[in-house]
Amino acid sequence: GLWINYEMPWADTSDWTLLNALRNQAALRGDDIYCRFSQGTSCTFRELDSASDACATGLARYGVGPEDRVLIAATNSFEFLVAFFATQKRRAILVPVNTELRGSLLAHQIRNSRPKVIIAERDLTEDQESDVLESVVAHIGIPGAIPTLVPLQIGTFAELCDETDPKMLLAPRPRDICLVLYTSGTSGPSKGVQIPQAHAYLFGLQQARALSV
């Protein structure tokens, strides 16, 4: 395995963040395709960087900042990628959950992660007790899955990303947690695994080299 001593003076880890990787590629390969989606659409490096700037500005309006959690329940899509990088641009933590979760399994992950904002393709507040949602400030629908039964601030993903304020963009650090990934929960309540920026960066770098991309 790869072992890194963060205290060694030669180990310059300052660039080991996914955001730095995106920014660098947007500068070098701005109009190249970053990702193609099954619906036939695609996005470039520059489009993803710009859209996530706007989304980060929207998250800031809801008070999302360092170490806050943003829970997302969405299929593979442009909106998911935008939210992924936007959360990092607030030094916050993205919590992706299985889109098929319902009832107590979903309630456990919401209660355990204590998100400030939920972004989802459906109303995740259905059938949830109020204490499950006590940390949640806003529910953002993709494209318009808006809850009607709970007193939350609500909006659509398009509204979340409607303007960019560069002052709202923060630079994550390699030790920052960028993701919490929940285990399947087959042997008990699912557990959240914390993924630091540096770990995610090095994993991505390893995959890129292995695939020669």
mmCIF file of C-alpha atoms in Angstrom:
data_model
loop_
_atom_site.group_PDB
_atom_site.id
_atom_site.type_symbol
_atom_site.label_atom_id
_atom_site.label_comp_id
_atom_site.label_asym_id
_atom_site.label_seq_id
_atom_site.Cartn_x
_atom_site.Cartn_y
_atom_site.Cartn_z
ATOM 1 C CA GLY A 1 0.000 0.000 0.000
ATOM 2 C CA LEU A 2 0.939 3.658 -0.323
ATOM 3 C CA TRP A 3 2.293 5.153 2.900
ATOM 4 C CA ILE A 4 2.724 8.895 3.346
ATOM 5 C CA ASN A 5 4.348 10.653 6.291
ATOM 6 C CA TYR A 6 2.532 14.000 6.415
ATOM 7 C CA GLU A 7 5.185 15.459 8.723
ATOM 8 C CA MET A 8 8.130 14.976 6.340
ATOM 9 C CA PRO A 9 9.222 18.323 4.827
ATOM 10 C CA TRP A 10 9.537 16.824 1.325
ATOM 11 C CA ALA A 11 5.960 15.560 1.281
ATOM 12 C CA ASP A 12 4.151 18.535 -0.284
ATOM 13 C CA THR A 13 0.544 17.551 0.148
ATOM 14 C CA SER A 14 -0.951 21.025 -0.299
ATOM 15 C CA ASP A 15 -2.371 20.178 -3.745
ATOM 16 C CA TRP A 16 -3.900 16.872 -2.681
ATOM 17 C CA THR A 17 -7.553 17.864 -2.992
ATOM 18 C CA LEU A 18 -10.167 16.975 -5.570
ATOM 19 C CA LEU A 19 -10.941 20.659 -6.025
ATOM 20 C CA ASN A 20 -7.342 21.400 -7.042
ATOM 21 C CA ALA A 21 -7.557 18.515 -9.512
ATOM 22 C CA LEU A 22 -10.733 19.968 -11.058
ATOM 23 C CA ARG A 23 -9.344 23.513 -11.189
ATOM 24 C CA ASN A 24 -6.111 22.349 -12.818
ATOM 25 C CA GLN A 25 -7.932 20.303 -15.441
ATOM 26 C CA ALA A 26 -10.414 23.118 -16.121
ATOM 27 C CA ALA A 27 -7.444 25.412 -16.809
ATOM 28 C CA LEU A 28 -5.640 22.882 -19.020
ATOM 29 C CA ARG A 29 -8.552 21.133 -20.726
ATOM 30 C CA GLY A 30 -11.470 23.487 -20.212
ATOM 31 C CA ASP A 31 -13.582 22.523 -23.237
ATOM 32 C CA ASP A 32 -12.764 18.815 -23.180
ATOM 33 C CA ILE A 33 -15.505 16.443 -22.067
ATOM 34 C CA TYR A 34 -15.323 15.635 -18.351
ATOM 35 C CA CYS A 35 -18.189 13.157 -18.272
ATOM 36 C CA ARG A 36 -20.874 11.653 -20.508
ATOM 37 C CA PHE A 37 -24.188 10.564 -19.023
ATOM 38 C CA SER A 38 -26.491 7.723 -19.999
ATOM 39 C CA GLN A 39 -29.157 10.208 -21.123
ATOM 40 C CA GLY A 40 -26.801 11.283 -23.919
ATOM 41 C CA THR A 41 -25.773 14.574 -22.295
ATOM 42 C CA SER A 42 -22.256 15.566 -21.257
ATOM 43 C CA CYS A 43 -20.321 18.315 -19.485
ATOM 44 C CA THR A 44 -16.888 19.844 -19.917
ATOM 45 C CA PHE A 45 -14.306 20.533 -17.232
ATOM 46 C CA ARG A 46 -15.041 24.266 -17.448
ATOM 47 C CA GLU A 47 -18.822 23.792 -17.263
ATOM 48 C CA LEU A 48 -18.517 21.620 -14.163
ATOM 49 C CA ASP A 49 -16.153 24.047 -12.455
ATOM 50 C CA SER A 50 -18.401 27.028 -13.215
ATOM 51 C CA ALA A 51 -21.652 25.292 -12.249
ATOM 52 C CA SER A 52 -20.202 24.077 -8.944
ATOM 53 C CA ASP A 53 -19.056 27.647 -8.164
ATOM 54 C CA ALA A 54 -22.686 28.745 -8.467
ATOM 55 C CA CYS A 55 -23.943 25.789 -6.435
ATOM 56 C CA ALA A 56 -21.400 26.520 -3.677
ATOM 57 C CA THR A 57 -22.701 30.096 -3.558
ATOM 58 C CA GLY A 58 -26.218 28.726 -3.125
ATOM 59 C CA LEU A 59 -25.123 26.393 -0.326
ATOM 60 C CA ALA A 60 -23.523 29.363 1.422
ATOM 61 C CA ARG A 61 -26.899 31.136 1.384
ATOM 62 C CA TYR A 62 -28.256 28.263 3.475
ATOM 63 C CA GLY A 63 -25.382 28.591 5.935
ATOM 64 C CA VAL A 64 -23.369 25.581 4.759
ATOM 65 C CA GLY A 65 -19.742 25.929 5.812
ATOM 66 C CA PRO A 66 -16.731 23.897 6.931
ATOM 67 C CA GLU A 67 -17.613 20.442 8.319
ATOM 68 C CA ASP A 68 -21.347 20.847 7.663
ATOM 69 C CA ARG A 69 -22.967 17.916 5.893
ATOM 70 C CA VAL A 70 -24.946 17.989 2.656
ATOM 71 C CA LEU A 71 -26.926 14.802 2.084
ATOM 72 C CA ILE A 72 -27.700 13.872 -1.520
ATOM 73 C CA ALA A 73 -29.972 11.153 -2.906
ATOM 74 C CA ALA A 74 -29.554 11.239 -6.677
ATOM 75 C CA THR A 75 -28.701 8.987 -9.575
ATOM 76 C CA ASN A 76 -25.599 9.518 -11.730
ATOM 77 C CA SER A 77 -26.175 12.962 -13.209
ATOM 78 C CA PHE A 78 -24.717 16.381 -13.853
ATOM 79 C CA GLU A 79 -26.484 17.645 -10.716
ATOM 80 C CA PHE A 80 -24.753 15.011 -8.589
ATOM 81 C CA LEU A 81 -21.310 16.032 -9.869
ATOM 82 C CA VAL A 82 -22.082 19.717 -9.369
ATOM 83 C CA ALA A 83 -23.209 19.116 -5.781
ATOM 84 C CA PHE A 84 -20.138 16.926 -5.159
ATOM 85 C CA PHE A 85 -17.673 19.685 -6.038
ATOM 86 C CA ALA A 86 -19.832 22.542 -4.712
ATOM 87 C CA THR A 87 -19.869 20.982 -1.260
ATOM 88 C CA GLN A 88 -16.077 20.879 -1.285
ATOM 89 C CA LYS A 89 -15.959 24.539 -2.310
ATOM 90 C CA ARG A 90 -17.599 25.278 1.058
ATOM 91 C CA ARG A 91 -15.209 22.884 2.885
ATOM 92 C CA ALA A 92 -18.311 20.891 3.733
ATOM 93 C CA ILE A 93 -18.939 17.129 3.562
ATOM 94 C CA LEU A 94 -21.103 15.342 1.007
ATOM 95 C CA VAL A 95 -23.160 12.390 2.243
ATOM 96 C CA PRO A 96 -24.445 10.361 -0.727
ATOM 97 C CA VAL A 97 -27.194 7.900 0.166
ATOM 98 C CA ASN A 98 -28.802 5.087 -1.789
ATOM 99 C CA THR A 99 -31.770 6.427 -3.755
ATOM 100 C CA GLU A 100 -33.753 3.303 -2.849
ATOM 101 C CA LEU A 101 -33.530 3.830 0.921
ATOM 102 C CA ARG A 102 -36.836 4.277 2.717
ATOM 103 C CA GLY A 103 -38.215 4.251 6.260
ATOM 104 C CA SER A 104 -35.935 3.421 9.176
ATOM 105 C CA LEU A 105 -32.860 2.747 7.013
ATOM 106 C CA LEU A 106 -33.045 6.222 5.531
ATOM 107 C CA ALA A 107 -33.932 7.744 8.910
ATOM 108 C CA HIS A 108 -30.794 6.238 10.477
ATOM 109 C CA GLN A 109 -28.478 7.806 7.891
ATOM 110 C CA ILE A 110 -30.169 11.208 8.082
ATOM 111 C CA ARG A 111 -30.154 11.205 11.880
ATOM 112 C CA ASN A 112 -26.578 9.936 12.095
ATOM 113 C CA SER A 113 -25.070 12.348 9.540
ATOM 114 C CA ARG A 114 -27.085 15.403 10.692
ATOM 115 C CA PRO A 115 -27.106 17.206 7.329
ATOM 116 C CA LYS A 116 -27.796 20.915 7.073
ATOM 117 C CA VAL A 117 -29.107 20.625 3.511
ATOM 118 C CA ILE A 118 -30.746 17.741 1.652
ATOM 119 C CA ILE A 119 -30.550 17.526 -2.153
ATOM 120 C CA ALA A 120 -32.756 14.835 -3.628
ATOM 121 C CA GLU A 121 -34.688 13.594 -6.643
ATOM 122 C CA ARG A 122 -37.692 12.873 -4.430
ATOM 123 C CA ASP A 123 -39.123 14.133 -1.169
ATOM 124 C CA LEU A 124 -36.952 12.520 1.517
ATOM 125 C CA THR A 125 -39.076 13.908 4.331
ATOM 126 C CA GLU A 126 -41.989 11.562 3.603
ATOM 127 C CA ASP A 127 -42.794 9.310 6.567
ATOM 128 C CA GLN A 128 -39.928 10.736 8.650
ATOM 129 C CA GLU A 129 -40.371 11.832 12.255
ATOM 130 C CA SER A 130 -39.547 15.460 13.030
ATOM 131 C CA ASP A 131 -36.551 14.530 15.208
ATOM 132 C CA VAL A 132 -34.911 12.849 12.204
ATOM 133 C CA LEU A 133 -34.900 16.190 10.392
ATOM 134 C CA GLU A 134 -33.955 18.464 13.288
ATOM 135 C CA SER A 135 -30.573 19.412 11.762
ATOM 136 C CA VAL A 136 -31.995 20.096 8.288
ATOM 137 C CA VAL A 137 -32.413 23.715 7.177
ATOM 138 C CA ALA A 138 -33.377 23.200 3.537
ATOM 139 C CA HIS A 139 -34.578 20.540 1.090
ATOM 140 C CA ILE A 140 -33.488 21.097 -2.522
ATOM 141 C CA GLY A 141 -35.322 19.207 -5.252
ATOM 142 C CA ILE A 142 -33.846 17.787 -8.467
ATOM 143 C CA PRO A 143 -35.479 19.107 -10.525
ATOM 144 C CA GLY A 144 -38.416 19.972 -8.307
ATOM 145 C CA ALA A 145 -39.039 17.326 -5.647
ATOM 146 C CA ILE A 146 -40.391 19.703 -3.032
ATOM 147 C CA PRO A 147 -41.659 18.563 0.388
ATOM 148 C CA THR A 148 -44.969 19.990 1.505
ATOM 149 C CA LEU A 149 -45.491 18.630 5.004
ATOM 150 C CA VAL A 150 -42.505 19.946 6.975
ATOM 151 C CA PRO A 151 -41.425 23.522 7.861
ATOM 152 C CA LEU A 152 -38.173 23.572 5.878
ATOM 153 C CA GLN A 153 -36.782 26.098 3.464
ATOM 154 C CA ILE A 154 -37.380 24.601 0.032
ATOM 155 C CA GLY A 155 -36.097 25.208 -3.457
ATOM 156 C CA THR A 156 -35.048 23.635 -6.729
ATOM 157 C CA PHE A 157 -31.542 22.777 -7.821
ATOM 158 C CA ALA A 158 -31.734 25.423 -10.545
ATOM 159 C CA GLU A 159 -32.563 28.063 -7.938
ATOM 160 C CA LEU A 160 -29.683 26.873 -5.764
ATOM 161 C CA CYS A 161 -27.251 27.465 -8.653
ATOM 162 C CA ASP A 162 -28.626 30.740 -10.008
ATOM 163 C CA GLU A 163 -25.664 33.036 -9.236
ATOM 164 C CA THR A 164 -21.953 32.993 -8.367
ATOM 165 C CA ASP A 165 -20.201 34.979 -5.664
ATOM 166 C CA PRO A 166 -16.435 34.289 -5.658
ATOM 167 C CA LYS A 167 -16.245 35.446 -2.011
ATOM 168 C CA MET A 168 -18.294 32.387 -1.037
ATOM 169 C CA LEU A 169 -15.753 29.905 -2.457
ATOM 170 C CA LEU A 170 -13.426 28.257 0.059
ATOM 171 C CA ALA A 171 -10.303 26.174 -0.526
ATOM 172 C CA PRO A 172 -10.423 22.727 1.090
ATOM 173 C CA ARG A 173 -7.359 21.293 2.815
ATOM 174 C CA PRO A 174 -5.969 17.790 2.220
ATOM 175 C CA ARG A 175 -6.988 16.668 5.727
ATOM 176 C CA ASP A 176 -10.580 17.906 5.323
ATOM 177 C CA ILE A 177 -13.235 15.205 5.236
ATOM 178 C CA CYS A 178 -14.959 15.471 1.849
ATOM 179 C CA LEU A 179 -17.255 12.438 1.912
ATOM 180 C CA VAL A 180 -19.093 10.196 4.328
ATOM 181 C CA LEU A 181 -19.971 6.856 2.717
ATOM 182 C CA TYR A 182 -22.336 4.546 4.567
ATOM 183 C CA THR A 183 -21.832 0.794 4.741
ATOM 184 C CA SER A 184 -24.606 -1.550 3.655
ATOM 185 C CA GLY A 185 -25.746 -2.247 7.211
ATOM 186 C CA THR A 186 -26.096 -6.004 6.705
ATOM 187 C CA SER A 187 -24.650 -6.827 10.136
ATOM 188 C CA GLY A 188 -26.177 -3.906 12.057
ATOM 189 C CA PRO A 189 -26.875 -0.202 11.604
ATOM 190 C CA SER A 190 -24.894 1.200 8.666
ATOM 191 C CA LYS A 191 -21.766 3.110 9.626
ATOM 192 C CA GLY A 192 -20.453 6.286 8.041
ATOM 193 C CA VAL A 193 -16.894 6.008 6.689
ATOM 194 C CA GLN A 194 -15.108 9.366 6.571
ATOM 195 C CA ILE A 195 -13.025 10.009 3.441
ATOM 196 C CA PRO A 196 -10.374 12.793 3.567
ATOM 197 C CA GLN A 197 -9.547 14.943 0.552
ATOM 198 C CA ALA A 198 -6.020 13.515 0.240
ATOM 199 C CA HIS A 199 -7.315 9.937 0.237
ATOM 200 C CA ALA A 200 -9.883 10.700 -2.477
ATOM 201 C CA TYR A 201 -7.286 12.589 -4.522
ATOM 202 C CA LEU A 202 -4.723 9.787 -4.393
ATOM 203 C CA PHE A 203 -7.355 7.169 -5.195
ATOM 204 C CA GLY A 204 -8.421 9.190 -8.246
ATOM 205 C CA LEU A 205 -4.811 9.680 -9.322
ATOM 206 C CA GLN A 206 -4.153 5.946 -9.015
ATOM 207 C CA GLN A 207 -7.222 5.132 -11.113
ATOM 208 C CA ALA A 208 -6.286 7.676 -13.776
ATOM 209 C CA ARG A 209 -2.797 6.220 -14.065
ATOM 210 C CA ALA A 210 -4.107 2.648 -14.150
ATOM 211 C CA LEU A 211 -6.522 3.540 -16.955
ATOM 212 C CA SER A 212 -3.972 5.757 -18.745
ATOM 213 C CA VAL A 213 -6.344 8.750 -18.839
#
